[in-house]
PDB file of C-alpha atoms in Angstrom:
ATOM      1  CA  UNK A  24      34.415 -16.154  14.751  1.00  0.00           C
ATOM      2  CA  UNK A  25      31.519 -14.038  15.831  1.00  0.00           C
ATOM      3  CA  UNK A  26      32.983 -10.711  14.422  1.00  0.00           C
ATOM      4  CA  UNK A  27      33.172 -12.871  11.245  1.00  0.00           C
ATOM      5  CA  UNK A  28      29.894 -13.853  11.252  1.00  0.00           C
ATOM      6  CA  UNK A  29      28.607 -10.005  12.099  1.00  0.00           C
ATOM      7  CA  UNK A  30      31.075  -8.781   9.662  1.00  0.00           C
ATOM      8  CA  UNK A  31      29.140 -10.738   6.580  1.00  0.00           C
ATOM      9  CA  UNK A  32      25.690 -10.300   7.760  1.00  0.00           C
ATOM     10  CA  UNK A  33      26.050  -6.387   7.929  1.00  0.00           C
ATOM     11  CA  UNK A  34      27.872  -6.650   3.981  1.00  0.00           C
ATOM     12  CA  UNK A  35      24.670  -8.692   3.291  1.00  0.00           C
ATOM     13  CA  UNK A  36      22.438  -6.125   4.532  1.00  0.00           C
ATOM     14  CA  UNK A  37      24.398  -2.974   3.296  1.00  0.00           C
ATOM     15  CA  UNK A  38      23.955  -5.482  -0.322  1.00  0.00           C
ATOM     16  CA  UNK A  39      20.583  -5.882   0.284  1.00  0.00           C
ATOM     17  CA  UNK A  40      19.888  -1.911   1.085  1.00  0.00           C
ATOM     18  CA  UNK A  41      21.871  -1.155  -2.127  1.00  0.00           C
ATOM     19  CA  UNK A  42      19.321  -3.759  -4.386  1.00  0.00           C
ATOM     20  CA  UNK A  43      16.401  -2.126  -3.101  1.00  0.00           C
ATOM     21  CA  UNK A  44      17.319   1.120  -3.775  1.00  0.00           C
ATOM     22  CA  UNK A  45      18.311   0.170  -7.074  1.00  0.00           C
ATOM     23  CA  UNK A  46      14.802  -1.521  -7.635  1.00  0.00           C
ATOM     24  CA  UNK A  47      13.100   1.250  -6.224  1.00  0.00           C
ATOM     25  CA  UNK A  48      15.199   3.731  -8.845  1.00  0.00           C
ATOM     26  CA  UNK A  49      14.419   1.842 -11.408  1.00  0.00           C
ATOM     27  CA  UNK A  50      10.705   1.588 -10.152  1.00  0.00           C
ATOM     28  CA  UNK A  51      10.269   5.616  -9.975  1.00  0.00           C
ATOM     29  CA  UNK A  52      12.008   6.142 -13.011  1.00  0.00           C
ATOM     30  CA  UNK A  53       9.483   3.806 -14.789  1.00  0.00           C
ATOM     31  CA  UNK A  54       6.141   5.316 -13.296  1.00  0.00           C
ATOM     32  CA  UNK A  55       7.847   8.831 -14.019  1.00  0.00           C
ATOM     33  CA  UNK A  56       7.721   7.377 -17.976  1.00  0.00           C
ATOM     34  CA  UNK A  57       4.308   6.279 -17.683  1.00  0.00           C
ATOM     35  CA  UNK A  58       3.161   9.516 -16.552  1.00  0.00           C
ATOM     36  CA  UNK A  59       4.842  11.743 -19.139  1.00  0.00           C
ATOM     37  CA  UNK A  60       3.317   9.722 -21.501  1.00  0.00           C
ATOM     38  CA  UNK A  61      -0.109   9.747 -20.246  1.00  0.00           C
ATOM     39  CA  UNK A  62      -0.144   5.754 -20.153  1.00  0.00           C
ATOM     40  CA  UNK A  63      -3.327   5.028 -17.806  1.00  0.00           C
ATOM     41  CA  UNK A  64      -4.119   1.302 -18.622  1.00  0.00           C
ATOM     42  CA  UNK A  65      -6.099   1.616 -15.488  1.00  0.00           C
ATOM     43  CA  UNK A  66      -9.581   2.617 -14.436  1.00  0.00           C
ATOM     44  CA  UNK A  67      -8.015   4.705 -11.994  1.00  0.00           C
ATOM     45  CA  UNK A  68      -6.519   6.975 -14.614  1.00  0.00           C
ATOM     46  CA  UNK A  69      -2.950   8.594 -14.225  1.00  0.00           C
ATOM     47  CA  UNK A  70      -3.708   8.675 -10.156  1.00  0.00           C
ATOM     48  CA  UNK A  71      -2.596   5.183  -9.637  1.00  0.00           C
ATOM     49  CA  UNK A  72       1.012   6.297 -11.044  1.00  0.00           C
ATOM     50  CA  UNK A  73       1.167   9.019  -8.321  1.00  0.00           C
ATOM     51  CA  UNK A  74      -0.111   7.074  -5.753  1.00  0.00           C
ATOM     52  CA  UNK A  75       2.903   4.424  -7.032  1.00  0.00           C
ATOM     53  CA  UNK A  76       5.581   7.238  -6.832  1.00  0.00           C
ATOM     54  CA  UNK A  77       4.273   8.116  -3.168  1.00  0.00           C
ATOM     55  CA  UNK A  78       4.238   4.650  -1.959  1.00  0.00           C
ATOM     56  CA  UNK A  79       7.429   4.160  -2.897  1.00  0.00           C
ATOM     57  CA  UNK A  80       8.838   7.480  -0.721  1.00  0.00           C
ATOM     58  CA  UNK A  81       9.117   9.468  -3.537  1.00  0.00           C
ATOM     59  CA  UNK A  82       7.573  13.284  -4.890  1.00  0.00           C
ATOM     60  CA  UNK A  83       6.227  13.066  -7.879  1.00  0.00           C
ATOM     61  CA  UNK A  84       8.434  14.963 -10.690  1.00  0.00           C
ATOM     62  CA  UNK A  85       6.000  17.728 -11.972  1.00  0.00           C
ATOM     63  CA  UNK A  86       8.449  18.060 -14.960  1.00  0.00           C
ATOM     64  CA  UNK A  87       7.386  14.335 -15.701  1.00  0.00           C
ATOM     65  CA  UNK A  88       3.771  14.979 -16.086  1.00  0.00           C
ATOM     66  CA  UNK A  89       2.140  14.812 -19.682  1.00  0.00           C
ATOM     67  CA  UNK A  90       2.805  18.014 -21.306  1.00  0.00           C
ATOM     68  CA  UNK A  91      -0.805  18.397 -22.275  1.00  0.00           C
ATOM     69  CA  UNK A  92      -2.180  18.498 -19.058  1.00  0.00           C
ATOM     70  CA  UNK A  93      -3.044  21.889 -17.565  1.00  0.00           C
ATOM     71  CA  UNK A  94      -2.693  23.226 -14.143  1.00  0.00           C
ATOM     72  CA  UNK A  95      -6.211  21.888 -13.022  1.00  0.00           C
ATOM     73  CA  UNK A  96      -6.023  18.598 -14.483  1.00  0.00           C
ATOM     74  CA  UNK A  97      -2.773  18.699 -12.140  1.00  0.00           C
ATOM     75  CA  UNK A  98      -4.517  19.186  -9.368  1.00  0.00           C
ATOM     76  CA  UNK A  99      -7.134  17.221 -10.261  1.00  0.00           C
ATOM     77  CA  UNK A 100      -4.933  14.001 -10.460  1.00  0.00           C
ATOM     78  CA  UNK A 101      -3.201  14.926  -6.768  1.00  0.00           C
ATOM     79  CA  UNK A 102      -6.372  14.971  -5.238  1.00  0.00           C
ATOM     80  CA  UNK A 103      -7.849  11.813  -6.633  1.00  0.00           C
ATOM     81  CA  UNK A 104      -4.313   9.865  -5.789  1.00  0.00           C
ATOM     82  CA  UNK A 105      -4.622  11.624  -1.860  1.00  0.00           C
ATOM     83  CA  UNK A 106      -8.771  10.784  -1.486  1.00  0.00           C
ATOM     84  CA  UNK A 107      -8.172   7.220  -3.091  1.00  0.00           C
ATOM     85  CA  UNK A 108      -5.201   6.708  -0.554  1.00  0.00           C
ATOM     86  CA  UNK A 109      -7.510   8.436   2.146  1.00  0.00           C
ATOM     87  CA  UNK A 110     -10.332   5.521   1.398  1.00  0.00           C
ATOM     88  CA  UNK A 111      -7.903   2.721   1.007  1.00  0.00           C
ATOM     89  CA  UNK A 112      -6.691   3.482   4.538  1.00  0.00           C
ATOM     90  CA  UNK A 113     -10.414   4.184   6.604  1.00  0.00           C
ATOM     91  CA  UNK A 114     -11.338   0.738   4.589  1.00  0.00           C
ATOM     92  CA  UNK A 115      -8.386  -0.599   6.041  1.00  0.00           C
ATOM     93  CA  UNK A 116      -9.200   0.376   9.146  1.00  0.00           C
ATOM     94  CA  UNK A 117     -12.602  -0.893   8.814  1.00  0.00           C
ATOM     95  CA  UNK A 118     -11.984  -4.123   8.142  1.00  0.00           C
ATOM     96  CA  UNK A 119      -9.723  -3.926  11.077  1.00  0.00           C
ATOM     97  CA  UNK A 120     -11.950  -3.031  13.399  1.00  0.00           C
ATOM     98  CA  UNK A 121     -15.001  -5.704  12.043  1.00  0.00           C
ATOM     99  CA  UNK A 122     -11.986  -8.578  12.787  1.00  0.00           C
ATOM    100  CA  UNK A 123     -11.229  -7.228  16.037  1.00  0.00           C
ATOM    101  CA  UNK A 124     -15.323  -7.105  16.883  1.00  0.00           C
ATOM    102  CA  UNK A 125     -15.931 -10.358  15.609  1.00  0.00           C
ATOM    103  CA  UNK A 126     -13.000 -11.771  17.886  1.00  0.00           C
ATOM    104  CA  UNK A 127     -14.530  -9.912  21.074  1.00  0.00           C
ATOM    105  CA  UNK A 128     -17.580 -11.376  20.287  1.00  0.00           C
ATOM    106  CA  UNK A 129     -16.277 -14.771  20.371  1.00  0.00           C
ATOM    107  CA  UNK A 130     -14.349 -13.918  23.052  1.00  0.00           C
ATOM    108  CA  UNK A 131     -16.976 -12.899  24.980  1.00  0.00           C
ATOM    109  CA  UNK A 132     -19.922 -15.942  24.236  1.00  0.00           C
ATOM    110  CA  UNK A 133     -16.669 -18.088  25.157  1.00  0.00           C
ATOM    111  CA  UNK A 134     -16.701 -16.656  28.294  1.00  0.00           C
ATOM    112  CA  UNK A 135     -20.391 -16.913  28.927  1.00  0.00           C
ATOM    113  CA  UNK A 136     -20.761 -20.030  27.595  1.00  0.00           C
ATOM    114  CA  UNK A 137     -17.847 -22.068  27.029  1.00  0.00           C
ATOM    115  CA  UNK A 138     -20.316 -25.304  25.701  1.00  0.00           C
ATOM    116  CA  UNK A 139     -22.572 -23.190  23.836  1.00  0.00           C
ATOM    117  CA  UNK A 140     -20.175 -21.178  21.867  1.00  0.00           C
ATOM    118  CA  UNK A 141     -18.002 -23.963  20.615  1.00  0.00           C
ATOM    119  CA  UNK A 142     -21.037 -25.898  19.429  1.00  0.00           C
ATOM    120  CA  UNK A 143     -22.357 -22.303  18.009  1.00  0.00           C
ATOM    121  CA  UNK A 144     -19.170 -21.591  16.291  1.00  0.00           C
ATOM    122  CA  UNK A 145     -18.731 -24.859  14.823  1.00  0.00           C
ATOM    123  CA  UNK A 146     -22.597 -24.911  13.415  1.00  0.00           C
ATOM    124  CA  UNK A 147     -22.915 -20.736  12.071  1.00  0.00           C
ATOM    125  CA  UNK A 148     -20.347 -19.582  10.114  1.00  0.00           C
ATOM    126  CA  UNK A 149     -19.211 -16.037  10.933  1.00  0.00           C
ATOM    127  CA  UNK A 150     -19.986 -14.125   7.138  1.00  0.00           C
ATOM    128  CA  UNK A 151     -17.567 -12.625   6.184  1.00  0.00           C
ATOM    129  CA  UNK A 152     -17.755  -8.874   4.507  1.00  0.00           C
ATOM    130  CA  UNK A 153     -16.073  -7.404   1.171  1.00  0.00           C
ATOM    131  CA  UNK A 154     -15.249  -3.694   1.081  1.00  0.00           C
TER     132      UNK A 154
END
């Protein structure tokens, strides 16, 4: 009964492996359309389509790049899509590390003062900060 029951969940997952990688097929064929036809119905521009195609474990098809753009503009849009990622991930980080100060901080006015910081927490909000 237990080989049974390992037998179905591994056809489940080898299933389940072949619908993502049919989703994700589909996924980088689509952005690879977009980008040939120069569709940026974002502020980012035609970066956010790379950035897409990279997230999803792929390298960007240079053949599938509008035909208008020129070697520069090229490089242009890889560098925008690697800074952008670049900022995404220090703000990530960031925010991170403000969480992980905040909860020290508690941590530690706990510790001084059990009393004090439960009736301080309850009373002053800890603000919270958008990046």
């Amino acid at each position: 009964h237990n080989i049974e029951q390992l037998s179905k969940i591994n056809d489940k997952i080898t299933q389940l492996k072949m619908e993502v990688h049919t989703i994700k097929t589909w996924q980088l064929n689509y952005y690879h359309s977009l980008l040939y036809e120069g569709l940026d119905s974002r502020t980012e521009g035609l970066s956010w389509i790379i950035k897409c195609i990279w997230f999803l474990g792929y390298n960007v098809n240079l053949s599938k790049l509008p035909p208008f753009l020129d070697r520069l503009a090229i490089e242009y849009l890889f560098k925008c899509a690697r800074l952008d990622i670049e900022q995404e991930t220090i703000q990530k980080r960031l925010r991170e590390k403000i969480v992980a100060s905040r909860e020290l901080r508690v941590k530690s006015e706990m510790i001084q003062s059990p009393e004090g910081a439960l009736q301080k927490s309850k009373g002053t909000p800890i603000p919270s900060i958008n990046i």
